Short mmCIF file of C-alpha atoms in Angstrom, two decimals:
data_model
loop_
_atom_site.label_atom_id
_atom_site.label_comp_id
_atom_site.label_asym_id
_atom_site.label_seq_id
_atom_site.Cartn_x
_atom_site.Cartn_y
_atom_site.Cartn_z
CA MET A 1 85.35 66.83 94.27
CA MET A 2 82.17 67.89 96.06
CA LYS A 3 79.33 69.08 93.88
CA ALA A 4 78.00 72.56 94.55
CA LYS A 5 74.56 73.00 96.10
CA GLU A 6 73.79 75.46 93.31
CA PRO A 7 75.71 75.75 90.00
CA PHE A 8 77.48 78.97 89.14
CA ARG A 9 76.42 80.62 85.90
CA PHE A 10 79.03 82.98 84.50
CA HIS A 11 77.71 86.24 83.11
CA THR A 12 79.35 88.98 81.13
CA ARG A 13 78.56 92.59 80.45
CA LEU A 14 78.39 95.14 77.71
CA HIS A 15 79.01 98.73 78.55
CA LEU A 16 77.87 102.04 77.10
CA SER A 17 78.82 105.55 78.16
CA GLU A 18 76.17 108.27 77.88
CA LEU A 19 76.68 112.03 78.18
CA THR A 20 74.36 113.66 80.72
CA GLY A 21 74.75 117.21 79.40
CA LEU A 22 76.04 118.34 82.81
CA ARG A 23 79.47 119.95 82.93
CA ALA A 24 81.46 121.60 85.70
CA ALA A 25 83.85 124.52 85.24
CA THR A 26 84.57 125.23 88.93
CA LEU A 27 85.06 123.25 92.11
CA GLY A 28 81.73 124.54 93.41
CA GLN A 29 79.93 123.23 90.35
CA LEU A 30 81.79 119.94 90.58
CA LEU A 31 80.68 119.53 94.17
CA GLU A 32 77.04 120.29 93.46
CA PHE A 33 76.88 117.94 90.47
CA ILE A 34 78.57 115.11 92.40
CA LYS A 35 75.83 115.43 95.02
CA GLU A 36 72.97 115.17 92.54
CA VAL A 37 74.04 113.11 89.51
CA PRO A 38 72.88 109.48 89.21
CA GLY A 39 75.00 106.83 90.88
CA ALA A 40 75.86 105.56 87.39
CA CYS A 41 77.83 108.81 86.88
CA ILE A 42 79.85 108.35 90.07
CA TYR A 43 80.49 104.76 89.02
CA HIS A 44 81.68 105.81 85.56
CA HIS A 45 84.09 108.48 86.78
CA THR A 46 85.59 106.27 89.50
CA HIS A 47 85.83 102.99 87.53
CA ARG A 48 86.55 104.12 83.97
CA PHE A 49 90.30 103.70 84.38
CA LEU A 50 89.86 100.10 85.51
CA GLN A 51 87.86 99.27 82.41
CA GLN A 52 89.95 101.16 79.85
CA HIS A 53 93.41 100.36 81.20
CA GLN A 54 92.80 96.79 82.17
CA TYR A 55 96.06 95.52 80.70
CA LEU A 56 98.19 98.05 82.57
CA SER A 57 99.09 98.19 86.22
CA PRO A 58 95.98 99.88 87.52
CA GLU A 59 96.57 103.11 89.35
CA PRO A 60 93.62 104.17 91.47
CA PRO A 61 92.99 107.65 89.99
CA ASN A 62 89.51 108.74 89.12
CA ASP A 63 88.32 111.43 86.71
CA PHE A 64 87.61 113.87 89.52
CA ALA A 65 91.18 113.66 90.83
CA TYR A 66 92.61 114.07 87.33
CA TRP A 67 90.43 117.08 86.46
CA VAL A 68 91.04 118.87 89.75
CA SER A 69 94.83 118.48 89.45
CA ASP A 70 95.46 118.84 85.74
CA ILE A 71 92.78 121.35 84.76
CA LEU A 72 92.24 123.45 87.91
CA GLY A 73 95.77 123.05 89.25
CA GLU A 74 94.56 122.04 92.72
CA ASP A 75 97.17 119.33 93.24
CA GLU A 76 96.55 118.90 96.97
CA LEU A 77 92.88 118.20 96.45
CA GLY A 78 93.71 115.98 93.49
CA GLU A 79 95.96 113.89 95.69
CA LYS A 80 93.28 113.65 98.36
CA LEU A 81 90.71 112.44 95.82
CA ALA A 82 93.17 110.01 94.21
CA SER A 83 94.02 108.54 97.60
CA ILE A 84 90.42 107.57 98.37
CA ASP A 85 90.56 103.80 98.70
CA THR A 86 87.57 102.71 96.63
CA VAL A 87 87.60 99.18 98.02
CA LEU A 88 86.63 100.52 101.45
CA TYR A 89 83.30 101.77 100.12
CA PRO A 90 80.88 98.95 99.31
CA THR A 91 78.24 101.24 97.84
CA ILE A 92 78.28 104.07 95.33
CA ARG A 93 76.37 106.10 97.90
CA SER A 94 79.14 105.78 100.48
CA LEU A 95 81.82 106.49 97.85
CA ARG A 96 79.93 109.59 96.70
CA ASP A 97 79.70 110.79 100.33
CA LYS A 98 83.45 110.40 100.80
CA ILE A 99 84.24 112.34 97.62
CA THR A 100 81.79 115.07 98.64
CA GLN A 101 83.25 115.35 102.15
CA THR A 102 86.77 115.55 100.72
CA ILE A 103 85.90 118.45 98.39
CA GLU A 104 83.86 120.27 101.03
CA GLY A 105 86.69 120.02 103.55
CA TYR A 106 89.19 121.32 101.02
CA LEU A 107 87.00 124.29 100.08
CA GLN A 108 86.58 125.23 103.72
CA ASP A 109 90.34 125.37 104.15
CA ASN A 110 91.00 126.91 100.73
CA PRO A 111 88.07 129.26 99.88
CA LEU A 112 90.01 130.94 97.05
CA ALA A 113 89.93 127.64 95.17
CA LYS A 114 86.28 128.41 94.40
CA LEU A 115 87.43 131.23 92.11
CA LYS A 116 89.28 129.03 89.67
CA PHE A 117 87.61 128.26 86.35
CA ALA A 118 88.37 125.64 83.74
CA ARG A 119 89.04 127.10 80.33
CA SER A 120 86.45 126.66 77.64
CA GLY A 121 86.60 123.09 76.37
CA GLU A 122 88.24 121.77 79.55
CA GLU A 123 85.13 121.47 81.69
CA LEU A 124 84.38 118.10 83.31
CA HIS A 125 81.53 116.53 81.39
CA PHE A 126 79.50 114.12 83.49
CA ILE A 127 78.99 110.75 81.83
CA LYS A 128 77.01 107.81 83.12
CA SER A 129 77.67 104.11 82.61
CA ILE A 130 74.97 101.85 81.24
CA SER A 131 75.58 98.11 81.61
CA PHE A 132 73.88 95.23 79.83
CA VAL A 133 74.30 91.90 81.61
CA LEU A 134 74.29 88.73 79.51
CA PRO A 135 74.56 85.05 80.53
CA THR A 136 77.43 83.05 79.04
CA LYS A 137 77.40 79.37 78.09
CA TYR A 138 79.66 78.54 81.03
CA ILE A 139 78.23 76.88 84.16
CA ALA A 140 80.32 75.43 86.99
CA TYR A 141 78.98 72.53 89.04
CA ASP A 142 82.01 72.11 91.30
CA LEU A 143 85.21 73.93 92.21
CA ALA A 144 87.35 72.12 89.61
CA GLY A 145 84.96 73.09 86.84
CA PHE A 146 84.80 76.63 88.19
CA MET A 147 88.58 76.95 88.01
CA GLU A 148 88.75 75.62 84.44
CA ILE A 149 86.10 78.06 83.28
CA LEU A 150 87.83 80.90 85.10
CA LYS A 151 90.90 80.29 82.94
CA LYS A 152 89.03 80.99 79.70
CA ILE A 153 86.21 83.44 80.38
CA THR A 154 86.63 87.02 79.19
CA ILE A 155 87.93 89.74 81.46
CA ASP A 156 84.54 91.44 81.05
CA SER A 157 83.03 88.49 82.89
CA ILE A 158 85.64 88.75 85.65
CA TYR A 159 84.99 92.48 85.89
CA PHE A 160 81.26 91.90 86.22
CA HIS A 161 81.52 89.23 88.93
CA ILE A 162 84.16 91.10 90.95
CA PHE A 163 83.51 94.82 90.63
CA GLU A 164 79.87 95.17 89.68
CA ALA A 165 78.80 92.31 91.94
CA ARG A 166 80.45 93.91 94.93
CA LEU A 167 78.49 97.11 94.40
CA ARG A 168 75.32 95.16 93.57
CA LEU A 169 75.56 93.09 96.73
CA GLU A 170 76.56 96.17 98.73
CA ARG A 171 78.94 94.23 100.93
CA GLN A 172 82.62 93.39 101.08
CA THR A 173 82.44 90.37 98.81
CA ASN A 174 81.95 89.36 95.19
CA ASP A 175 80.00 86.73 93.25
CA PHE A 176 82.85 84.19 93.31
CA SER A 177 83.34 84.34 97.07
CA ASN A 178 79.60 84.37 97.67
CA TRP A 179 79.13 81.17 95.63
CA ILE A 180 82.15 79.37 97.12
CA GLU A 181 80.89 80.09 100.63
CA THR A 182 77.18 79.36 100.13
CA SER A 183 77.26 76.55 97.52
CA ILE A 184 80.67 74.93 98.02
CA GLY A 185 80.71 75.52 101.76
CA ASP A 186 84.35 76.64 101.88
CA LYS A 187 84.28 79.88 103.85
CA ARG A 188 88.06 79.95 104.27
CA LEU A 189 88.61 79.91 100.52
CA ALA A 190 85.79 82.40 99.98
CA ASP A 191 87.35 84.80 102.49
CA LYS A 192 90.78 84.61 100.85
CA ILE A 193 89.34 85.64 97.50
CA SER A 194 87.10 88.26 99.05
CA GLN A 195 90.05 89.83 100.85
CA LEU A 196 91.90 90.55 97.60
CA ASP A 197 91.96 94.24 96.71
CA PRO A 198 90.82 94.20 93.07
CA TYR A 199 91.57 97.92 92.63
CA THR A 200 95.32 97.31 92.90
CA ARG A 201 95.49 94.62 90.20
CA THR A 202 94.90 94.24 86.51
CA LEU A 203 92.03 91.96 85.59
CA GLU A 204 94.45 89.38 84.18
CA ASP A 205 96.47 89.49 87.38
CA LEU A 206 93.28 89.12 89.35
CA ARG A 207 92.31 86.06 87.30
CA ALA A 208 95.74 84.45 87.82
CA THR A 209 95.73 85.18 91.55
CA ILE A 210 92.27 83.68 92.12
CA ILE A 211 93.26 80.55 90.18
CA GLN A 212 96.44 80.21 92.26
CA ILE A 213 94.47 80.53 95.48
CA ILE A 214 91.99 77.85 94.40
CA GLU A 215 94.76 75.51 93.19
CA LYS A 216 96.63 75.90 96.47
CA ARG A 217 93.46 75.21 98.43
CA ALA A 218 92.69 72.12 96.32
CA LYS A 219 96.14 70.70 97.11
CA GLY A 220 95.40 71.14 100.82
#
C-alpha cells in the first residue's frame, strides 16, 4: 500500500465547561447574549448533546431549542432552532448568525413572546467550552495503518478530528478527509468521508462507517 506523503498523528482532547456568569430569563435577553458571547459558548450549547450522549442515537437539539420550548413554552421557535442543520454551517460565526436570525424573525412575528419570563432557577446559564488538545502515541504512515488505528482510538479522538477540525478548518471537511486527499492522494475516498453528516450519527457509528468506507475502497 502506498505510503503517505505526510504521516497522520492522531490527537485527542480534554474538555472543560466554564460558567460565564451570564444568564437569560427572556427571549430578548437570550438574543442579545447569543450575539455577544464568545464563540466557545455557542459551540458548547450547540454541541453539548453530541459529547454527552455519544452512545445514543444523536438527535440534533441544542440547549437554546430545549430552553425556548421547555422553559418558555415557545414550541414553534424551539422547533425552528432544533431544525437548524448544524452541518451546513462550517463556522461558529455562521451558526451564530443563523440562530440569531431565527430568533429575530420569530420575535418580529410574535412580539408578545418578549413578555415571557423564565421562573427563578430556570434561566439559561451561558457556559463556554474549553478544550485541551493532546497528541496520542498513534501515527499512521499509510491507509492500512490509519484504518487499524481508527479501530482502537478513543471516541474523544474521533470527535476532535471530525467535529472540532471541521470548525477549525472552517470548511466542509475534517482532518481525516484532508489527510487522505493531500497525503494519500485519494480525493474520491476523502470526499466520501467528508460527505458523511456526523451530526446524525453516534461517534461509534461514525467510526464503523468510516472504516467500512475505507475497507470497501481498499478492495476496489
